Amino acid sequence: MAKVLFEGVSKRFGDVAAVDQLDLEIADGELLVLLGPSGCGKTTALRMVAGLEEVSDGSLSIGDDVVNDVDPKDRDVAMVFQSYALYPHMTVARNIEFPLRQQRMDAAERTAKVAEAAGTLGLGELLDRKPGQLSGGQRQRVALARAIVRDPKVFLMDEPLSNLDAKLRVQTRADIVSLQRRLGTTTIYVTHDQVEAMTMGHRIAVMQGGKLQQVAPPEELYERPANTFVAAFLGSPGMNLLEAERVGDKLITPAGEINVPEHLSAVLDGPVTLGIRPEGLHLSTSGLAGTILLVEMLGAETQVHCSLEGGATVVVRQGHDAQRPTLGDPVVVGVDAAALHAFGPDGTRVAGT
Amino acid sequence: MRSLAVRRRREWALAYALVIPALVIFAVFTFYPFIQNFKLALYQNPPYPGLPSHFVGLSQVTSTLTSTSFLQSLESTFEFVLLVVPIGLFGGLMLALAAHKKLKGMAIYQVIFSSTVVSSVAVAAVVFGTLMDPVVGLLPWLGLNPHPAILSNPTWALPAVAVIAIWQFLGLSFIIMTAGLQSMPEEVLEAARLDGARAPTMFFRVTIPLLSPTIFFGLVIGTIYAFQSFGQIDILIGPQNAAFTHTNVLLYYVYTALSVQNNPGLAAVLSIVLFVILLSVTLLQFRFLERRVHYASN
Ligand SMILES: Nc1ncnc2c1ncn2[C@@H]1O[C@H](COP(=O)(O)OP(=O)(O)OP(=O)(O)O)[C@@H](O)[C@H]1O
Ligand SMILES: [Mg+2]
């Protein structure tokens, strides 16, 4: 068990900086989720910890040791690949046993450990099968068993659930979380699924274009996004963003005016990007003017997409008992001003909010 | 329903129409000679050309199979195959592993290594024949003068022509192995590295098993190739050579039986034997090796 520390770590492929100046500390025993859109450098960051990718710049430590030049086999990290990467010619038992054999552990101890890991993941019945004879979910559990059996310092997981169907995904998600909490092994978990991120991580690190955008516990990330990217990326749909300008005690937008809420009145001045979650908007009689663009009925809730005067599009979340509007109708969107977020011209959260 | 049945029938008719030209060619140039060959084996040719052959039944088959020249030929053939196939496969694998690095300029090596595939037997034989020449070759240049010269030496002539066949097979073997390496799941190898596998374990417990379907394919192809090589022998040794009886592999024996001895009956018996051997070896390989070969299933 150990912490993992990125200090100014970069990885360049030719001219592309896949990971750019990453500073991040993952505490001992923490489950940190790396979240971001496709191509943002999550896998690259993870592979650098594993030693499968060389660090171009900066220093990467596991525990108290800088591991930039340490061979993967000497890092004592276990990785669960998206493709599971099981050894197709070995039985499940042999697969799980493989890392132990490499440590020259004696046979009796090996058998005991394999039985224990297989028991933890409910693989007892499958030990004699080959990976080709298993379902996706079973393979996934074999990959996990192979990772936990060696009791490594760090677990690395690269979208391990992406090949599973929705139901199995929810189940396995819960299994991984409880396993991680029980074993207390430092874990870096890569995903681009924000539901996975919100439900699993102690903290979430959001990346974009190789750069770290924000690291915070899930609630904080949702409630106090550090910039417009994080604001718009998290939530489904993400936060609505509106350009506005403060004049006196009003926030002026092309579609109408909003009273400056108390929590923003001291810090706002001039142009500002306002952020508001869909649940902070409602269809009303006073507020911002626009037309209905799209109505999406999702069961418990309805998402109403509105095109505001001046060109911005916002999404309003309605409970399922609300009156559903008709496409193309004019509409007035009411804003719960107390729920407004404010971002400066550079996109970062206005200080003090 | 009816129209479906009609359409089915039309499709079948079209399918047969498309297959028939190929079938005709096969029938005339493969199946008919193949059957005719069995008939030839039952007729004996008189020692002087021009006289009619006469039916002798299986006696020609038994006398051929028990003759010393046949047994000698069989021995040479297996020696040749056992030299060419394992060394060719192993060499191809080593070259493929060496060239399977993500380094700049590797493409050049890949082209060089696979180039022996496109060189003709004649060219290869002449080049190696020169290298092995007792006067201008490599050995006299190194100050060595084996006597008799390699290519007329009963002990060394067969290994010498095997070297040429190996060299030629190396290119194909390299291509097959490279294709196998390139389709190998990268993440499985990475998983093994993270699991702490050292180089020998990586090679013997992961790479080789994952590559086993490829190696098996190479084995079958290589065996057929080796059984069918004789161009090098014809060009460099030939029937007049002192080492001839030790390099007279089956297919070459078929050829000399026909073109030198003018004996179609003998040639027919020999080619049937070769056919039976090739068929059984290939079936054996499938039966015994395929079970131990892993085919990736995900
Ligand atoms: N071996 C490589 N050679 C060149 N560029 C690479 C290589 N690996 C990754 N990249 C580039 O680095 C960037 C980050 O890739 P990475 O695989 O880390 O993204 P990711 O966040 O894991 O994306 P995804 O969610 O799609 O898996 C991408 O622009 C990618 O094209
Ligand atoms: Mg990835």
Coordinates of C-alpha atoms in Angstrom, one line a residue, chain A:
Chain A
M1 CA 0.0 0.0 0.0
A2 CA 1.3 3.4 -0.9
K3 CA 0.5 6.8 -2.2
V4 CA 1.1 7.8 -5.8
L5 CA 2.5 11.2 -6.6
F6 CA 2.7 12.9 -10.0
E7 CA 4.9 16.0 -9.9
G8 CA 4.9 18.0 -13.2
V9 CA 4.5 14.7 -15.1
S10 CA 4.3 15.0 -18.9
K11 CA 4.1 12.5 -21.7
R12 CA 4.7 13.5 -25.3
F13 CA 4.1 11.5 -28.4
G14 CA 6.0 13.5 -31.0
D15 CA 4.4 16.9 -30.8
V16 CA 1.3 15.7 -28.9
A17 CA 1.4 16.2 -25.2
A18 CA -0.9 13.4 -24.1
V19 CA -0.4 14.3 -20.5
D20 CA 0.7 17.8 -19.8
Q21 CA 2.4 18.9 -16.5
L22 CA 0.2 16.7 -14.3
D23 CA 0.4 17.4 -10.5
L24 CA -1.6 15.0 -8.5
E25 CA -1.3 13.1 -5.3
I26 CA -3.3 9.9 -4.7
A27 CA -3.4 9.2 -1.0
D28 CA -2.6 5.8 0.5
G29 CA -5.8 3.7 0.4
E30 CA -7.7 6.2 -1.8
L31 CA -9.8 5.3 -4.8
L32 CA -9.2 8.1 -7.2
V33 CA -11.1 8.3 -10.4
L34 CA -9.5 9.8 -13.5
L35 CA -12.4 11.2 -15.5
G36 CA -12.4 13.0 -18.9
P37 CA -13.5 12.8 -22.5
S38 CA -12.0 10.5 -25.0
G39 CA -8.4 11.3 -25.8
C40 CA -7.7 13.4 -22.8
G41 CA -4.8 11.4 -21.6
K42 CA -6.4 9.1 -18.9
T43 CA -5.0 5.9 -20.2
T44 CA -1.6 7.5 -20.8
A45 CA -1.4 8.7 -17.2
L46 CA -2.4 5.2 -15.9
R47 CA 0.2 3.5 -18.1
M48 CA 2.9 5.7 -16.8
V49 CA 2.2 4.6 -13.3
A50 CA 2.3 1.0 -14.6
G51 CA 5.6 1.7 -16.3
L52 CA 4.2 0.7 -19.7
E53 CA 4.8 4.2 -20.9
E54 CA 7.9 6.2 -20.2
V55 CA 7.6 9.6 -18.4
S56 CA 8.8 12.4 -20.7
D57 CA 9.1 15.0 -18.0
G58 CA 8.6 15.4 -14.3
S59 CA 8.7 12.8 -11.5
L60 CA 6.4 10.0 -10.7
S61 CA 6.6 8.3 -7.3
I62 CA 5.0 5.3 -5.7
G63 CA 5.3 5.3 -2.0
D64 CA 8.5 7.1 -1.3
D65 CA 10.3 6.0 -4.4
V66 CA 10.6 7.8 -7.7
V67 CA 9.8 5.2 -10.2
N68 CA 10.4 7.0 -13.5
D69 CA 13.1 4.4 -14.4
V70 CA 11.8 1.4 -12.6
D71 CA 10.8 -1.7 -14.7
P72 CA 7.0 -2.5 -14.7
K73 CA 7.7 -5.9 -13.0
D74 CA 9.4 -4.2 -10.1
R75 CA 6.7 -1.6 -9.4
D76 CA 4.4 -3.9 -7.6
V77 CA 1.3 -2.5 -9.3
A78 CA -1.6 -4.6 -10.7
M79 CA -3.6 -3.5 -13.7
V80 CA -7.0 -4.4 -14.9
F81 CA -7.2 -3.8 -18.6
Q82 CA -10.2 -2.8 -20.6
S83 CA -9.8 -5.9 -22.7
Y84 CA -9.1 -7.9 -19.4
A85 CA -5.9 -9.2 -21.0
L86 CA -6.3 -12.7 -19.6
Y87 CA -3.9 -15.4 -20.7
P88 CA -6.1 -17.3 -23.1
H89 CA -4.2 -20.5 -23.0
M90 CA -4.3 -20.9 -19.2
T91 CA -7.2 -21.9 -17.0
V92 CA -8.8 -19.4 -14.7
A93 CA -6.8 -20.9 -11.8
R94 CA -3.6 -20.6 -13.7
N95 CA -4.4 -17.0 -14.7
I96 CA -5.0 -16.0 -11.1
E97 CA -1.9 -17.9 -10.0
F98 CA 0.4 -16.4 -12.7
P99 CA 1.6 -13.4 -10.7
L100 CA 2.3 -15.6 -7.7
R101 CA 4.4 -18.1 -9.7
Q102 CA 6.5 -15.2 -10.8
Q103 CA 7.2 -14.4 -7.1
R104 CA 8.3 -18.1 -6.7
M105 CA 5.8 -18.6 -4.0
D106 CA 5.5 -22.2 -2.9
A107 CA 2.6 -24.3 -4.2
A108 CA 0.6 -24.7 -1.0
E109 CA 0.5 -21.0 -0.3
R110 CA -0.3 -20.3 -4.0
T111 CA -3.3 -22.6 -4.0
A112 CA -4.6 -21.1 -0.8
K113 CA -4.3 -17.6 -2.2
V114 CA -5.9 -18.5 -5.5
A115 CA -8.8 -20.1 -3.6
E116 CA -9.2 -17.0 -1.5
A117 CA -9.2 -14.6 -4.4
A118 CA -11.5 -16.8 -6.4
G119 CA -13.8 -17.1 -3.4
T120 CA -13.9 -13.3 -3.0
L121 CA -15.0 -12.9 -6.6
G122 CA -17.3 -15.9 -6.7
L123 CA -15.1 -17.8 -9.2
G124 CA -14.9 -21.0 -7.3
E125 CA -16.8 -23.0 -9.9
L126 CA -14.9 -21.7 -12.8
L127 CA -11.3 -22.4 -11.9
D128 CA -10.8 -25.1 -14.5
R129 CA -12.3 -23.2 -17.4
K130 CA -10.3 -21.3 -20.1
P131 CA -11.1 -17.6 -20.6
G132 CA -12.7 -18.4 -23.9
Q133 CA -15.4 -20.3 -22.0
L134 CA -16.4 -17.4 -19.8
S135 CA -18.9 -14.6 -20.2
G136 CA -17.7 -11.0 -20.2
G137 CA -18.6 -10.4 -16.6
Q138 CA -16.8 -13.6 -15.5
R139 CA -13.7 -12.6 -17.4
Q140 CA -13.8 -9.3 -15.8
R141 CA -13.9 -10.9 -12.4
V142 CA -11.0 -13.2 -13.3
A143 CA -9.0 -10.1 -14.2
L144 CA -9.8 -8.6 -10.8
A145 CA -8.9 -11.8 -9.0
R146 CA -5.6 -11.8 -10.8
A147 CA -5.0 -8.2 -9.6
I148 CA -6.0 -8.7 -6.0
V149 CA -4.3 -12.0 -5.5
R150 CA -0.8 -10.5 -5.3
D151 CA -1.8 -7.8 -2.8
P152 CA 0.0 -5.1 -4.8
K153 CA 0.8 -1.5 -3.7
V154 CA -1.5 0.0 -6.3
F155 CA -4.4 -1.1 -8.4
L156 CA -4.8 0.5 -11.8
M157 CA -8.0 0.0 -13.7
D158 CA -8.6 1.2 -17.2
E159 CA -12.3 1.3 -17.9
P160 CA -12.8 -2.2 -16.6
L161 CA -16.6 -2.1 -16.9
S162 CA -17.0 -0.7 -20.4
N163 CA -17.5 -4.1 -22.0
L164 CA -20.3 -5.1 -19.6
D165 CA -24.0 -4.6 -20.1
A166 CA -25.8 -1.9 -18.0
K167 CA -27.1 -4.2 -15.3
L168 CA -23.8 -6.1 -14.8
R169 CA -22.0 -2.8 -14.8
V170 CA -24.0 -1.4 -11.8
Q171 CA -23.4 -4.7 -9.9
T172 CA -19.7 -4.9 -10.7
R173 CA -19.2 -1.3 -9.8
A174 CA -20.6 -1.9 -6.4
D175 CA -18.4 -5.0 -6.1
I176 CA -15.2 -3.1 -7.0
V177 CA -16.0 -0.4 -4.5
S178 CA -16.6 -2.7 -1.6
L179 CA -13.5 -4.8 -2.5
Q180 CA -11.4 -1.6 -2.6
R181 CA -12.8 -0.3 0.7
R182 CA -12.1 -3.7 2.3
L183 CA -8.6 -4.2 1.0
G184 CA -7.7 -0.6 1.4
T185 CA -5.4 -0.7 -1.7
T186 CA -4.6 2.6 -3.4
T187 CA -6.5 2.6 -6.6
I188 CA -6.5 4.7 -9.8
Y189 CA -9.7 4.1 -11.8
V190 CA -10.0 5.4 -15.3
T191 CA -13.4 6.0 -16.8
H192 CA -15.2 8.4 -19.1
D193 CA -18.5 7.5 -17.5
Q194 CA -19.4 10.2 -14.9
V195 CA -21.9 8.1 -13.1
E196 CA -19.2 5.6 -12.5
A197 CA -16.9 8.4 -11.3
M198 CA -19.5 10.0 -9.0
T199 CA -20.5 6.8 -7.4
M200 CA -17.0 5.2 -7.0
G201 CA -14.4 7.7 -6.3
H202 CA -13.2 9.2 -3.0
R203 CA -12.1 11.9 -5.2
I204 CA -12.3 12.6 -9.0
A205 CA -9.6 14.1 -11.1
V206 CA -11.1 15.6 -14.3
M207 CA -8.7 15.9 -17.2
Q208 CA -9.1 17.6 -20.5
G209 CA -6.5 17.9 -23.3
G210 CA -3.8 16.3 -21.2
K211 CA -4.3 18.9 -18.4
L212 CA -5.8 18.4 -15.0
Q213 CA -8.9 20.5 -14.6
Q214 CA -9.9 19.8 -11.0
V215 CA -9.5 17.2 -8.3
A216 CA -12.2 17.1 -5.7
P217 CA -14.6 14.8 -3.9
P218 CA -17.7 14.1 -6.1
E219 CA -20.1 16.5 -4.3
E220 CA -17.6 19.3 -4.4
L221 CA -16.9 18.7 -8.1
Y222 CA -20.6 18.9 -8.8
E223 CA -21.4 21.8 -6.5
R224 CA -18.3 23.9 -7.0
P225 CA -16.8 23.2 -10.4
A226 CA -13.5 25.0 -10.8
N227 CA -14.1 26.0 -14.4
T228 CA -16.6 26.0 -17.2
F229 CA -15.2 22.7 -18.6
V230 CA -15.8 20.8 -15.4
A231 CA -19.2 22.5 -15.0
A232 CA -20.4 21.5 -18.5
F233 CA -18.8 18.1 -18.4
L234 CA -20.3 16.8 -15.1
G235 CA -24.0 16.1 -14.8
S236 CA -26.3 14.8 -17.5
P237 CA -26.9 17.1 -19.1
G238 CA -24.1 19.4 -17.9
M239 CA -24.4 22.9 -16.4
N240 CA -26.0 25.5 -18.6
L241 CA -23.7 28.4 -19.4
L242 CA -24.9 31.9 -20.2
E243 CA -22.9 35.0 -21.1
A244 CA -24.0 38.0 -19.0
E245 CA -22.9 41.4 -17.8
R246 CA -23.4 42.9 -14.4
V247 CA -24.9 46.3 -14.4
G248 CA -26.0 47.6 -11.0
D249 CA -28.0 44.9 -9.3
K250 CA -28.9 43.2 -12.5
L251 CA -27.2 40.6 -14.6
I252 CA -28.0 41.4 -18.2
T253 CA -28.3 38.6 -20.8
P254 CA -29.6 38.9 -24.4
A255 CA -32.7 37.0 -23.3
G256 CA -33.5 39.1 -20.3
E257 CA -32.4 40.2 -16.9
I258 CA -31.7 38.3 -13.6
N259 CA -31.4 40.0 -10.2
V260 CA -27.8 39.6 -8.8
P261 CA -28.1 37.0 -6.0
E262 CA -26.7 37.8 -2.6
H263 CA -23.9 35.3 -2.8
L264 CA -22.5 36.9 -6.0
S265 CA -23.2 40.5 -5.3
A266 CA -19.9 41.3 -3.7
V267 CA -17.6 39.5 -6.3
L268 CA -19.1 40.2 -9.7
D269 CA -18.2 43.0 -11.9
G270 CA -18.5 43.5 -15.7
P271 CA -18.8 40.5 -18.1
V272 CA -19.3 37.1 -16.5
T273 CA -20.2 33.6 -17.6
L274 CA -23.2 32.4 -15.5
G275 CA -23.6 28.7 -14.8
I276 CA -26.8 27.1 -13.7
R277 CA -27.8 23.4 -13.4
P278 CA -30.9 22.3 -15.3
E279 CA -32.6 21.8 -11.9
G280 CA -32.0 25.5 -11.1
L281 CA -34.2 26.4 -14.1
H282 CA -38.0 26.2 -14.4
L283 CA -40.6 27.2 -17.0
S284 CA -42.2 30.3 -15.6
T285 CA -43.8 33.6 -16.4
S286 CA -40.9 35.9 -15.6
G287 CA -37.2 35.4 -16.6
L288 CA -35.4 34.7 -19.9
A289 CA -37.3 34.5 -23.2
G290 CA -36.9 31.8 -25.8
T291 CA -38.6 29.0 -27.6
I292 CA -38.9 25.3 -27.0
L293 CA -36.4 23.3 -29.1
L294 CA -36.7 19.8 -27.9
V295 CA -38.6 17.9 -25.1
E296 CA -37.0 14.7 -23.8
M297 CA -39.1 12.6 -21.6
L298 CA -36.8 10.3 -19.5
G299 CA -39.3 8.7 -17.2
A300 CA -38.9 10.3 -13.8
E301 CA -38.0 13.6 -15.3
T302 CA -38.3 15.6 -18.5
Q303 CA -35.6 17.7 -20.0
V304 CA -36.7 20.7 -21.9
H305 CA -34.2 22.2 -24.3
C306 CA -34.9 25.9 -24.9
S307 CA -33.3 28.2 -27.4
L308 CA -33.0 31.6 -25.7
E309 CA -33.1 34.9 -27.5
G310 CA -29.5 35.9 -28.3
G311 CA -28.6 32.3 -29.3
A312 CA -27.8 30.4 -26.1
T313 CA -29.4 27.0 -25.5
V314 CA -30.3 25.9 -22.0
V315 CA -31.8 22.7 -20.6
V316 CA -34.5 22.8 -18.0
R317 CA -35.2 19.8 -15.8
Q318 CA -38.8 19.2 -14.9
G319 CA -40.4 16.7 -12.5
H320 CA -42.6 14.1 -14.2
D321 CA -45.8 15.7 -13.0
A322 CA -45.1 19.1 -14.6
Q323 CA -47.0 20.3 -17.6
R324 CA -45.1 19.3 -20.7
P325 CA -44.6 22.1 -23.2
T326 CA -45.0 21.9 -27.0
L327 CA -42.2 22.1 -29.5
G328 CA -41.8 25.5 -31.0
D329 CA -43.8 27.4 -28.4
P330 CA -42.5 30.6 -26.9
V331 CA -41.3 30.1 -23.4
V332 CA -40.0 32.0 -20.4
V333 CA -37.3 30.4 -18.3
G334 CA -37.2 31.2 -14.7
V335 CA -33.8 31.2 -12.9
D336 CA -33.2 30.2 -9.3
A337 CA -30.7 33.0 -8.8
A338 CA -29.4 31.5 -5.5
A339 CA -28.2 28.5 -7.5
L340 CA -26.1 30.5 -10.0
H341 CA -22.4 29.9 -10.5
A342 CA -20.1 32.5 -11.9
F343 CA -17.0 32.1 -14.1
G344 CA -14.6 34.8 -15.1
P345 CA -13.6 35.5 -18.7
D346 CA -10.9 32.9 -18.6
G347 CA -13.5 30.3 -17.7
T348 CA -12.3 29.8 -14.1
R349 CA -14.6 30.0 -11.2
V350 CA -14.9 33.5 -9.8
A351 CA -12.9 33.6 -6.5
G352 CA -14.9 33.6 -3.3
T353 CA -18.0 31.9 -4.7

